[in-house]
Coordinates of C-alpha atoms and ligand atoms in Angstrom, one line a residue:
M1 CA -46.3 77.4 77.8
Q2 CA -44.4 75.8 80.3
S3 CA -43.0 77.9 83.1
E4 CA -40.1 77.5 85.6
S5 CA -41.4 76.4 88.6
T6 CA -43.6 73.4 86.7
P7 CA -41.6 71.0 84.2
A8 CA -45.3 69.6 83.2
T9 CA -44.5 71.0 79.5
T10 CA -48.1 71.2 78.8
G11 CA -49.3 72.3 82.2
G12 CA -52.2 71.4 83.9
G13 CA -52.8 67.8 86.4
F14 CA -51.6 67.3 89.2
W15 CA -47.8 69.2 87.8
D16 CA -49.4 72.8 89.2
D17 CA -49.6 71.7 93.0
T18 CA -52.0 74.6 94.8
G19 CA -50.4 75.2 98.2
K20 CA -46.9 74.6 98.2
R21 CA -44.4 76.1 95.8
G22 CA -41.1 74.1 94.4
V23 CA -38.6 71.4 96.4
G24 CA -40.7 70.8 99.2
A25 CA -44.7 70.8 96.5
W26 CA -42.9 67.3 95.9
I27 CA -40.8 65.4 99.7
F28 CA -43.4 66.4 100.9
S29 CA -46.4 65.8 99.0
T30 CA -48.6 62.9 99.6
D31 CA -50.5 62.6 96.0
H32 CA -49.3 58.9 95.2
K33 CA -47.9 60.8 91.3
R34 CA -45.7 63.0 93.0
I35 CA -44.3 60.3 95.1
G36 CA -43.6 57.8 92.4
L37 CA -42.0 59.9 90.5
L38 CA -39.7 61.1 93.0
Y39 CA -39.5 57.0 93.0
L40 CA -39.3 57.4 89.4
Y41 CA -36.3 59.8 89.9
S42 CA -34.1 58.8 92.1
T43 CA -33.7 54.9 91.5
L44 CA -32.8 55.9 87.4
T45 CA -30.1 58.2 89.5
F46 CA -29.2 54.9 91.1
F47 CA -30.2 53.3 87.7
L48 CA -27.1 55.1 86.1
V49 CA -24.4 55.9 88.7
A50 CA -24.6 51.3 89.4
V51 CA -23.9 51.2 85.1
I52 CA -20.6 53.5 85.4
L53 CA -19.8 51.7 87.4
G54 CA -20.4 48.5 85.4
L55 CA -18.4 49.6 83.2
L56 CA -15.5 51.0 85.0
I57 CA -16.0 46.6 86.4
R58 CA -16.3 45.6 82.7
I59 CA -12.4 48.2 81.5
E60 CA -10.3 46.5 84.1
L61 CA -11.7 43.2 82.9
M62 CA -11.4 44.1 79.7
A63 CA -7.6 42.6 80.1
P64 CA -5.4 40.4 82.0
G65 CA -3.3 41.6 84.1
R66 CA -3.9 44.7 85.9
T67 CA -5.9 48.0 83.3
I68 CA -6.9 50.5 85.4
M69 CA -7.7 50.2 89.4
G70 CA -6.0 48.0 91.6
A71 CA -7.8 44.2 93.7
E72 CA -9.3 46.3 96.8
T73 CA -11.2 48.9 94.8
Y74 CA -12.2 46.3 92.4
N75 CA -13.9 44.4 95.1
A76 CA -15.9 47.2 96.6
L77 CA -16.7 48.3 93.2
F78 CA -18.7 45.2 92.3
T79 CA -20.2 45.3 95.6
V80 CA -21.1 48.9 94.8
H81 CA -22.4 47.8 91.6
G82 CA -24.8 45.1 92.5
V83 CA -25.6 46.5 96.2
I84 CA -26.9 49.3 94.3
M85 CA -28.5 47.7 91.4
I86 CA -30.4 45.3 93.5
F87 CA -31.5 47.9 96.1
L88 CA -31.6 51.0 95.4
F89 CA -32.8 50.4 92.1
V90 CA -34.3 47.0 90.8
I91 CA -36.1 45.9 94.0
P92 CA -37.7 49.8 94.5
A93 CA -37.9 50.6 90.3
L94 CA -41.1 48.9 88.9
P95 CA -43.0 48.6 91.9
A96 CA -42.4 51.4 93.8
A97 CA -42.1 53.8 90.8
F98 CA -43.9 52.5 88.5
G99 CA -46.4 50.8 91.6
N100 CA -47.4 53.9 92.2
L101 CA -47.7 56.6 89.3
V102 CA -50.3 53.6 88.0
M103 CA -51.9 51.4 90.1
P104 CA -54.5 53.8 91.7
I105 CA -55.5 55.0 88.6
Q106 CA -56.2 51.4 87.5
I107 CA -58.5 50.2 90.1
G108 CA -59.8 53.4 90.2
A109 CA -58.8 55.4 93.2
R110 CA -57.9 58.6 93.6
D111 CA -54.8 58.3 96.0
V112 CA -53.0 54.8 98.1
A113 CA -54.7 53.7 100.7
F114 CA -52.3 55.3 103.3
P115 CA -51.1 58.7 101.4
R116 CA -48.7 59.8 104.4
L117 CA -47.4 56.1 104.5
N118 CA -46.8 56.1 101.7
L119 CA -45.0 59.6 101.7
L120 CA -43.5 57.8 104.9
S121 CA -41.9 55.1 102.6
W122 CA -39.8 57.7 99.9
W123 CA -38.7 59.8 103.3
L124 CA -37.0 55.8 104.4
Y125 CA -35.7 54.4 100.5
A126 CA -33.7 58.5 100.5
V127 CA -32.3 57.9 104.2
G128 CA -31.6 54.3 103.2
A129 CA -29.8 55.4 100.3
I130 CA -28.0 57.7 102.0
I131 CA -26.7 55.6 104.6
V132 CA -25.3 53.7 102.7
L133 CA -23.7 56.3 100.4
V134 CA -22.0 57.8 103.2
S135 CA -20.3 54.1 103.8
L136 CA -18.8 54.2 100.9
F137 CA -16.9 56.8 102.3
S138 CA -16.3 56.6 105.4
G139 CA -15.4 54.6 108.1
G140 CA -13.1 51.3 106.7
G141 CA -13.7 52.7 102.9
A142 CA -16.9 50.9 100.9
P143 CA -18.0 47.1 101.8
D144 CA -16.2 44.8 100.1
T145 CA -18.1 41.8 100.8
G146 CA -20.4 41.4 97.4
W147 CA -23.8 42.0 97.6
T148 CA -24.7 39.0 99.5
F149 CA -22.7 40.0 102.8
Y150 CA -21.8 36.2 103.4
V151 CA -20.1 35.8 106.7
P152 CA -17.3 34.7 107.5
F153 CA -15.7 37.9 105.7
S154 CA -18.7 40.3 106.7
A155 CA -17.6 39.9 110.4
R156 CA -14.2 40.6 110.0
T157 CA -13.5 42.5 107.2
G158 CA -12.3 45.9 108.7
S159 CA -14.3 47.7 105.1
N160 CA -17.7 50.4 106.2
V161 CA -20.2 46.8 106.3
S162 CA -22.6 47.5 110.2
L163 CA -23.0 50.2 108.1
A164 CA -24.0 49.5 104.4
V165 CA -25.9 46.9 105.8
F166 CA -27.9 49.3 108.1
G167 CA -28.8 51.0 105.2
V168 CA -30.3 48.2 103.2
F169 CA -32.2 47.3 106.5
I170 CA -33.6 51.0 106.1
L171 CA -34.6 49.7 103.2
G172 CA -36.3 46.7 103.7
C173 CA -38.3 48.8 105.9
S174 CA -39.7 51.4 102.8
S175 CA -40.0 47.9 100.9
I176 CA -42.4 46.3 103.6
V177 CA -44.1 50.2 104.3
T178 CA -44.7 50.3 100.1
G179 CA -46.2 46.3 100.2
I180 CA -48.9 46.4 103.1
N181 CA -50.3 50.0 101.0
F182 CA -50.5 47.8 98.0
V183 CA -52.4 44.8 99.4
T184 CA -55.2 47.4 102.1
T185 CA -55.0 49.7 98.5
I186 CA -56.1 47.0 96.3
H187 CA -58.1 45.3 98.4
R188 CA -60.0 48.9 99.8
L189 CA -60.2 51.6 97.3
R190 CA -61.2 49.4 94.1
A191 CA -63.9 51.8 91.8
E192 CA -67.5 50.3 91.7
G193 CA -67.9 47.5 89.5
M194 CA -63.3 46.7 89.3
E195 CA -63.7 43.1 90.6
W196 CA -60.9 41.1 91.0
G197 CA -61.4 39.8 87.9
R198 CA -61.4 42.6 85.9
L199 CA -58.5 43.9 88.1
P200 CA -55.5 44.7 84.7
L201 CA -52.0 41.9 85.3
F202 CA -49.9 44.8 86.6
V203 CA -52.0 45.4 89.2
W204 CA -52.2 41.7 90.0
S205 CA -48.5 41.2 89.9
L206 CA -48.4 44.5 91.9
Y207 CA -50.5 41.9 95.0
A208 CA -48.5 39.0 93.9
T209 CA -45.3 41.7 95.0
A210 CA -46.4 42.8 97.8
W211 CA -47.1 40.1 99.1
V212 CA -44.0 39.0 99.2
Q213 CA -42.8 42.5 100.1
I214 CA -44.4 41.8 103.4
L215 CA -43.3 38.1 104.1
A216 CA -40.0 38.0 103.1
T217 CA -38.1 41.0 103.6
P218 CA -38.5 41.2 107.9
I219 CA -36.0 38.1 106.9
I220 CA -33.5 39.9 105.6
G221 CA -33.9 42.8 108.3
I222 CA -33.4 40.4 110.8
T223 CA -30.3 38.6 109.2
L224 CA -28.4 42.7 108.8
V225 CA -29.6 43.2 112.1
L226 CA -27.6 39.7 112.9
V227 CA -24.6 41.3 110.9
I228 CA -24.0 44.0 113.1
A229 CA -24.1 42.1 116.0
E230 CA -21.3 40.4 114.9
R231 CA -19.9 42.5 114.1
L232 CA -20.5 45.5 116.8
L233 CA -21.3 43.2 120.4
G234 CA -19.1 39.9 118.8
T235 CA -23.0 38.0 119.3
A236 CA -20.8 34.8 117.7
L237 CA -24.4 33.7 116.2
F238 CA -22.4 32.8 112.9
D239 CA -18.9 31.8 114.0
P240 CA -18.0 28.2 113.9
A241 CA -15.1 28.2 116.5
R242 CA -18.0 30.0 119.1
G243 CA -20.1 27.3 117.9
G244 CA -22.1 29.7 115.8
D245 CA -23.0 28.7 112.4
P246 CA -21.5 30.5 108.7
I247 CA -24.3 28.4 106.8
M248 CA -27.2 29.8 108.5
F249 CA -26.0 33.0 107.6
Q250 CA -26.5 32.0 104.0
H251 CA -29.4 30.5 104.8
L252 CA -31.2 33.5 106.2
F253 CA -29.9 34.8 103.4
W254 CA -31.6 33.4 100.6
I255 CA -34.7 33.0 101.7
Y256 CA -35.4 36.3 102.0
S257 CA -33.2 37.2 98.3
H258 CA -34.4 34.5 96.9
P259 CA -38.4 35.7 97.0
A260 CA -37.0 39.7 96.4
V261 CA -36.3 38.2 92.6
Y262 CA -40.4 37.8 92.5
I263 CA -40.0 41.2 93.5
M264 CA -38.2 41.9 90.7
I265 CA -39.6 40.2 87.9
L266 CA -43.3 39.9 89.1
P267 CA -43.9 43.7 88.3
A268 CA -42.0 43.8 85.4
M269 CA -43.8 40.8 84.1
G270 CA -47.1 43.0 84.6
V271 CA -46.2 45.5 83.0
I272 CA -45.4 43.4 79.8
S273 CA -49.5 41.7 79.9
D274 CA -50.9 45.2 79.8
I275 CA -48.1 45.9 77.2
V276 CA -48.6 43.3 74.9
P277 CA -52.1 43.7 74.1
V278 CA -52.8 46.9 73.5
F279 CA -49.6 46.4 71.5
S280 CA -51.2 43.5 69.7
R281 CA -55.0 45.0 69.2
K282 CA -56.0 41.9 71.0
P283 CA -57.4 40.4 74.6
I284 CA -54.8 39.2 76.5
F285 CA -54.5 35.6 76.0
G286 CA -54.9 33.5 79.6
Y287 CA -56.4 36.1 81.8
K288 CA -56.9 33.9 84.2
M289 CA -53.1 31.8 84.5
I290 CA -51.6 34.8 84.4
A291 CA -53.1 36.6 87.7
F292 CA -53.2 33.2 89.6
S293 CA -49.4 32.4 87.8
S294 CA -47.9 35.4 90.1
I295 CA -49.6 34.4 93.1
A296 CA -48.5 31.1 92.2
I297 CA -44.8 32.3 90.9
A298 CA -44.7 33.7 94.4
A299 CA -45.7 31.5 96.7
S300 CA -43.7 28.3 95.5
G301 CA -40.4 31.2 94.5
S302 CA -41.0 31.2 98.5
L303 CA -39.3 28.1 99.2
V304 CA -36.6 27.2 96.3
W305 CA -33.8 29.4 97.9
G306 CA -31.4 26.3 98.5
H307 CA -30.7 26.5 95.3
H308 CA -28.1 29.0 95.6
M309 CA -26.2 26.7 98.6
F310 CA -26.1 23.1 96.2
T311 CA -22.0 23.2 97.2
S312 CA -22.8 24.5 100.6
G313 CA -22.1 20.8 102.5
M314 CA -26.2 20.6 102.4
S315 CA -27.6 16.8 102.6
D316 CA -27.9 15.1 99.1
I317 CA -31.8 15.2 100.2
A318 CA -32.1 18.7 101.2
I319 CA -30.4 19.6 97.4
A320 CA -32.4 16.7 95.4
V321 CA -35.9 18.4 97.6
F322 CA -34.4 22.2 96.5
S323 CA -33.9 21.3 92.8
F324 CA -37.6 19.3 92.2
L325 CA -39.0 22.9 93.9
T326 CA -37.0 25.2 91.6
F327 CA -38.2 23.2 88.4
I328 CA -41.7 24.2 89.5
V329 CA -41.5 28.0 89.4
A330 CA -40.5 27.1 85.9
I331 CA -44.1 25.7 85.0
P332 CA -46.6 29.5 86.3
S333 CA -43.2 31.1 84.7
A334 CA -43.5 29.4 81.3
I335 CA -47.8 29.6 81.5
K336 CA -47.0 33.8 81.1
V337 CA -44.5 33.2 78.2
F338 CA -47.4 31.2 76.5
N339 CA -49.9 33.0 76.8
W340 CA -48.1 36.4 75.7
I341 CA -47.1 34.8 73.0
S342 CA -50.2 33.8 71.7
T343 CA -51.8 37.1 72.1
L344 CA -49.0 38.2 69.7
Y345 CA -50.8 35.5 67.5
R346 CA -52.4 36.8 64.4
G347 CA -52.5 39.9 66.5
S348 CA -52.3 43.3 64.4
I349 CA -48.4 44.3 65.9
S350 CA -47.4 48.0 65.7
L351 CA -43.9 48.3 66.9
E352 CA -43.6 51.1 68.5
A353 CA -40.4 51.3 71.5
P354 CA -42.7 50.5 74.1
M355 CA -44.1 47.2 71.9
L356 CA -39.9 46.7 71.4
F357 CA -39.2 46.5 75.1
A358 CA -41.6 44.2 76.4
L359 CA -40.8 41.9 73.0
S360 CA -37.2 41.8 74.1
F361 CA -38.3 41.0 77.5
I362 CA -39.9 38.2 76.9
L363 CA -36.7 36.8 74.4
L364 CA -34.0 37.5 76.7
F365 CA -35.9 36.7 80.1
L366 CA -36.5 33.0 78.3
I367 CA -33.0 33.2 77.9
G368 CA -32.0 34.0 81.7
G369 CA -34.8 31.9 82.3
L370 CA -33.7 28.6 80.9
S371 CA -30.4 29.7 82.6
G372 CA -31.7 29.7 85.6
L373 CA -33.0 25.8 84.9
I374 CA -29.0 24.6 84.1
L375 CA -28.4 26.1 87.7
G376 CA -31.7 24.8 89.2
A377 CA -30.6 21.8 87.9
A378 CA -27.7 20.3 90.8
A379 CA -25.4 18.8 88.9
T380 CA -24.9 21.6 86.4
N381 CA -25.1 24.0 88.7
I382 CA -22.6 22.1 90.5
H383 CA -20.5 23.2 86.9
V384 CA -21.0 26.5 86.7
H385 CA -21.4 27.6 90.8
D386 CA -20.0 30.9 91.0
T387 CA -18.5 31.3 87.5
H388 CA -19.2 34.0 85.0
F389 CA -22.2 31.8 83.7
V390 CA -24.4 33.2 86.8
V391 CA -23.3 36.5 86.5
G392 CA -25.2 35.9 82.5
H393 CA -28.2 34.1 83.2
F394 CA -29.1 36.7 86.0
H395 CA -28.1 40.1 84.2
Y396 CA -30.6 38.4 82.0
V397 CA -33.9 38.7 84.4
M398 CA -32.7 40.9 86.1
F399 CA -31.7 43.6 83.3
G400 CA -32.4 41.9 80.1
G401 CA -36.4 41.0 82.2
T402 CA -36.5 44.1 85.2
G403 CA -34.6 46.7 83.9
F404 CA -35.6 46.2 79.5
A405 CA -39.4 45.9 81.7
F406 CA -38.5 49.5 83.3
I407 CA -37.6 50.7 80.2
A408 CA -41.1 49.8 77.9
A409 CA -42.9 51.2 81.2
M410 CA -41.1 54.6 80.5
H411 CA -42.1 54.9 77.3
Y412 CA -45.7 53.8 77.9
W413 CA -46.3 55.1 80.8
L414 CA -44.5 58.5 81.0
P415 CA -46.5 60.1 77.6
K416 CA -49.5 60.8 80.3
F417 CA -47.9 62.0 83.6
Y418 CA -45.4 64.3 81.7
G419 CA -48.4 65.2 78.8
R420 CA -45.4 64.5 76.3
R421 CA -44.4 61.5 74.5
Y422 CA -40.5 60.6 73.5
A423 CA -39.4 60.9 69.5
E424 CA -39.6 57.5 68.1
K425 CA -36.5 57.5 65.7
P426 CA -33.7 57.3 68.4
A427 CA -35.9 55.1 70.7
V428 CA -35.6 52.1 67.7
I429 CA -32.1 53.5 67.4
G430 CA -31.3 53.3 70.7
W431 CA -33.0 50.1 71.7
A432 CA -31.6 48.2 68.7
L433 CA -28.0 49.7 70.4
M434 CA -29.2 48.1 73.3
F435 CA -30.6 44.7 72.6
T436 CA -27.0 43.5 70.5
G437 CA -24.6 45.1 73.2
F438 CA -26.6 43.0 75.5
N439 CA -26.3 39.9 73.8
V440 CA -22.4 40.6 73.0
L441 CA -21.9 41.5 76.9
Y442 CA -24.2 39.3 78.9
G443 CA -24.2 35.8 76.2
T444 CA -20.2 36.2 76.1
M445 CA -20.6 36.5 80.3
Q446 CA -22.3 33.3 79.6
I447 CA -20.6 30.6 77.8
L448 CA -16.8 32.7 80.1
G449 CA -18.8 31.0 83.3
M450 CA -19.1 27.8 80.7
E451 CA -15.4 27.7 79.8
G452 CA -14.8 27.9 83.7
M453 CA -13.8 32.1 84.3
P454 CA -14.8 32.2 88.1
R455 CA -17.3 35.6 88.9
R456 CA -15.8 37.7 90.6
Y457 CA -12.1 37.5 90.5
Y458 CA -10.0 40.5 89.8
D459 CA -8.3 38.8 87.2
Y460 CA -7.7 35.7 85.1
L461 CA -5.8 33.2 82.8
P462 CA -4.4 34.3 79.3
E463 CA -7.3 32.0 77.4
F464 CA -10.3 33.9 78.7
A465 CA -8.4 37.2 77.2
R466 CA -10.4 37.6 73.9
L467 CA -14.4 36.0 75.1
N468 CA -13.2 39.1 77.6
F469 CA -12.2 41.2 75.1
I470 CA -15.7 40.9 74.2
A471 CA -17.9 41.4 77.0
T472 CA -16.3 44.4 77.4
A473 CA -16.7 45.9 73.9
G474 CA -21.1 44.9 74.5
S475 CA -21.1 46.9 77.5
W476 CA -19.9 50.0 75.1
I477 CA -22.2 49.1 72.5
L478 CA -25.0 48.7 75.4
A479 CA -24.5 52.0 76.7
A480 CA -24.4 53.9 74.3
G481 CA -27.6 52.5 73.2
L482 CA -28.9 52.9 77.0
F483 CA -27.4 56.6 76.8
I484 CA -29.8 57.4 73.0
V485 CA -32.9 55.9 75.0
V486 CA -32.3 57.7 78.2
V487 CA -31.8 61.0 77.0
N488 CA -34.2 60.7 74.1
L489 CA -36.5 60.2 76.5
L490 CA -35.8 62.8 79.3
R491 CA -35.7 65.4 75.9
G492 CA -39.0 64.0 74.1
L493 CA -41.2 64.4 78.3
F494 CA -39.3 68.6 79.0
Y495 CA -39.7 69.1 75.4
G496 CA -41.7 67.0 72.7
E497 CA -44.6 66.1 70.8
P498 CA -48.1 67.4 73.0
F499 CA -49.3 63.5 73.8
A500 CA -52.8 63.6 74.5
G501 CA -56.0 61.5 75.2
N502 CA -54.8 57.3 74.3
P503 CA -52.7 57.6 71.4
W504 CA -52.1 53.7 72.7
G505 CA -55.2 53.0 72.8
G506 CA -55.1 51.3 76.1
A507 CA -58.4 50.3 77.2
T508 CA -58.0 50.5 80.9
L509 CA -59.1 53.1 83.6
E510 CA -55.7 55.7 83.4
W511 CA -56.5 56.4 79.6
S512 CA -60.1 57.5 80.1
I513 CA -58.5 60.7 82.1
A514 CA -56.8 63.7 81.5
T515 CA -53.1 64.2 80.3
P516 CA -51.9 64.6 82.0
P517 CA -54.1 63.9 85.1
P518 CA -55.4 65.8 87.2
T519 CA -54.8 65.8 91.1
E520 CA -57.1 63.7 92.1
N521 CA -57.3 61.5 89.6
F522 CA -61.1 61.5 88.5
E523 CA -63.4 63.6 88.5
E524 CA -65.5 61.3 89.1
D525 CA -65.8 58.6 91.0
P526 CA -65.5 55.9 87.5
V527 CA -67.5 52.8 87.8
V528 CA -66.1 49.8 85.4
S529 CA -68.1 47.6 82.7
H530 CA -65.9 45.8 81.0
G531 CA -63.0 44.4 81.1
P532 CA -59.0 45.9 80.8
Y533 CA -58.8 44.0 77.7
D534 CA -61.8 44.4 76.4
F535 CA -60.3 47.0 73.6
R536 CA -64.0 47.7 71.9
G537 CA -64.9 51.1 72.8
A538 CA -61.5 52.2 74.2
G539 CA -61.3 55.0 72.1
V540 CA -58.9 53.1 69.6
P541 CA -58.0 56.3 66.9
Ligands
HEM601 C1 -24.1 48.5 81.5 C2 -24.5 47.5 82.4 C3 -24.0 46.6 83.4 C4 -22.7 46.2 83.0 C5 -21.7 46.3 82.2 C6 -22.7 45.6 84.7 C7 -21.4 44.3 84.7 C8 -21.5 43.5 86.0 C9 -20.4 43.1 85.9 C10 -19.5 43.0 84.5 C11 -20.3 42.3 86.7 C12 -19.1 41.1 87.5 C13 -18.6 41.8 88.6 C14 -17.2 40.5 88.7 O1 -18.0 39.4 88.9 O2 -16.4 40.2 89.6 C15 -21.1 42.7 87.4 C16 -22.2 41.6 88.3 C17 -23.5 42.2 88.7 N1 -24.3 43.0 88.3 FE1 -23.9 44.3 86.6 N2 -23.6 44.9 84.4 C18 -25.0 45.8 84.5 C19 -25.7 46.3 84.9 C20 -26.6 45.6 86.2 C21 -28.2 45.7 86.6 C22 -29.2 46.7 85.4 C23 -28.0 45.1 87.6 C24 -28.8 44.7 87.7 C25 -30.8 44.5 87.6 C26 -26.6 44.2 88.0 C27 -26.7 43.9 88.5 C28 -25.5 43.2 89.5 C29 -25.6 42.4 91.0 C30 -26.3 41.6 91.5 C31 -23.9 42.3 90.5 C32 -23.1 40.4 91.6 C33 -22.3 41.8 92.3 C34 -21.5 41.0 93.4 O3 -21.3 40.0 92.5 O4 -21.3 40.8 94.3 N3 -26.0 45.2 87.4 N4 -22.4 43.1 86.7
CU602 CU1 -33.0 31.8 94.0

């Protein structure tokens, strides 16, 4: 039975820490599973807070004119919504929460290569998050620049931009530390027999992600320091009146922030590559191509930042080159989609919650990716630039993609760590509401954008009223579904049916150990003799 101090409902495993007790046993723990859960709790909390902000934005846009807030509050709200969703949720959620929870076990390791750096990474995350939160309520008030912090506005506005970008700088340090740790772990700590060709695809995706974290994140770090210097020291690097160049800021910003979308989406693709074969009872189709395409996406995706700047006055040749390179990224992405669908083909598919969210990922990511091609083609980009079409596009990819994969991962892996599971029926009802509301909300935004409704505007012309109302109604359906999903998960993990053994029938290493996992993961070092999707002998019930 459960006791007060161990929320692990079935007890046992890493929940029963020896030594420290209470909060200290968590925030000073170097166990990758505890750090993963710390990340899970913190990213999930920020996600829910930012969802509420998104709903408020949508209520304001429900009808023309003022609905519930003034224009300045609105500017602050979409900025804070974006900053929290991007820097405190989507970037860390999958690699730092689920990467930490699952990756070391999947490669047969007892922990990551640098457990203390791992803890430091969470602490940096926590400190960065607190600084961002403090910036909302201090100085000149919440930043109102949008999450992109574009100069010259960000250099001049009286809102608390300096502190906010400093917070994001610290968050960047956290991301780099995680990346270094994961690359080293995957190189050095694989169990005997865990060759590169036997790595689960989630691990491959984390490996590609980690390189992007290491190589791209320093650029945003430097850029943000330059914004602080601009504000506090008057450096004028970005001020054309004194010989600076504001467009340079955009280049520096997107040289990180485009690759950053691969930090968000690659681990999500890894989750899907692990879930789809298990719930189709078939080995994954095209293992090598999926593994390789993660690296190819990370590499080619680092060359396309200019597609965010087609309207900034670049030369036509630069536009053509960036447009062409952007289309190249579509190839490895399409390879993945093709291979997932081929895996489904003639599989014996079971539609439990992890699979429902994984399948919706594939569809929503496909819609997001195709609308990305419209943005990647310079001609159509100029038409929909900075309209709600863009907002619709990136929500399809980030929320329909990473967000749905995160929820799929919660249903798939968390029972393993809690020893209890969610209830199936409410999960399906919540999923159905989420999926419906999602398409009503963001599909409508894409239409609004094509009709010319600009992004980040407080007010709009009366002809956009009807579609805006529909979008807002969609946001409520989506939120209702999300609420059911989250409550059902939390309830299930703490009080639900016991979960033990290998009920999904996975063939990766995490399903071969006790539930919940023991502190050291493995009683004795495992020796791997088959691939991650070889379901023969996986203990399928
Ligand atoms: C129920 C959930 C959500 C709702 C209702 C929502 C709503 C919105 C709306 C209406 C905007 C446009 C604001 C404007 O253009 O004036 C927006 C912007 C944005 N959202 Fe969301 N969103 C949700 C979830 C998410 C998620 C999950 C992410 C990231 C993974 C995200 C990231 C962003 C970003 C980056 C912006 C851009 C902010 C900017 O333009 O500066 N949102 N959201
Ligand atoms: Cu981009």
